[in-house]
Amino acid sequence: MPEPQSATPWELRFGARVLRDGGLEFRVWAPRVHSLSVHVLLGEGRIIPMAHCAAGEFSAVIPDLGAGIDYLFVADEGKERPDPVSRWQPAGVHGPSRVLDPRAFAWSDQDWRGLPLRRLIIYELHTGTFTPEGTFDAIIPRLPYLRELGVTAIELMPVAEFPGTRNWGYDGACLYA
């Protein structure tokens, strides 16, 4: 089994992580369970036992998987749960988690230095009510309208997953998704 690789400063210590040499590392802190497995929902599915490391931490490295797979954690009693440190919950907060590789995104804003505070005109935008669709993508065509209003910065809310289709964002779950 490959040795887990150390996280870079921006990577999360727990959850699912795509390893640089291929494969995935799953890491969970679950101090009240005796055993934990990861249920990979690929093909017919696989249940992989996780090793109990220390202080309630469990981990598993699976060399033949990558980003895009769905998974759930299975505790002692067989109850399946999404990853509490999931980066993507495509089926909602109670559904399976999906592995996302943040390194796959090509950043292009490295030269942007922001605006001076005196030039900021902040618009607090509620994603769910700003457009009929209630999605981040539906906001994009309306950005010129906000610019015409004089808006120079947008504060998005909610930015965490939540149960249901509309929410003010105050009871977020899956805070990394």
mmCIF file of C-alpha atoms in Angstrom, residues 2 5 35 49 52 59 74 88 93 104 116-117 127 132 147 154:
data_model
loop_
_atom_site.group_PDB
_atom_site.id
_atom_site.type_symbol
_atom_site.label_atom_id
_atom_site.label_comp_id
_atom_site.label_asym_id
_atom_site.label_seq_id
_atom_site.Cartn_x
_atom_site.Cartn_y
_atom_site.Cartn_z
ATOM 1 C CA PRO A 2 1.513 3.413 -0.963
ATOM 2 C CA GLN A 5 1.603 11.905 1.101
ATOM 3 C CA SER A 35 -14.235 0.270 12.675
ATOM 4 C CA PRO A 49 -11.754 -1.303 5.364
ATOM 5 C CA HIS A 52 -7.350 2.820 12.669
ATOM 6 C CA SER A 59 -7.411 6.128 6.802
ATOM 7 C CA VAL A 74 -19.614 2.847 6.621
ATOM 8 C CA TRP A 88 -18.659 17.921 -3.471
ATOM 9 C CA VAL A 93 -26.102 16.674 1.981
ATOM 10 C CA ALA A 104 -7.098 20.190 -11.493
ATOM 11 C CA PRO A 116 -8.460 49.510 -2.415
ATOM 12 C CA LEU A 117 -11.004 49.472 0.404
ATOM 13 C CA THR A 127 -27.531 32.730 -4.764
ATOM 14 C CA PRO A 132 -35.118 31.847 -10.843
ATOM 15 C CA ARG A 147 -21.409 46.341 -12.700
ATOM 16 C CA ILE A 154 -19.934 40.453 -4.436
#
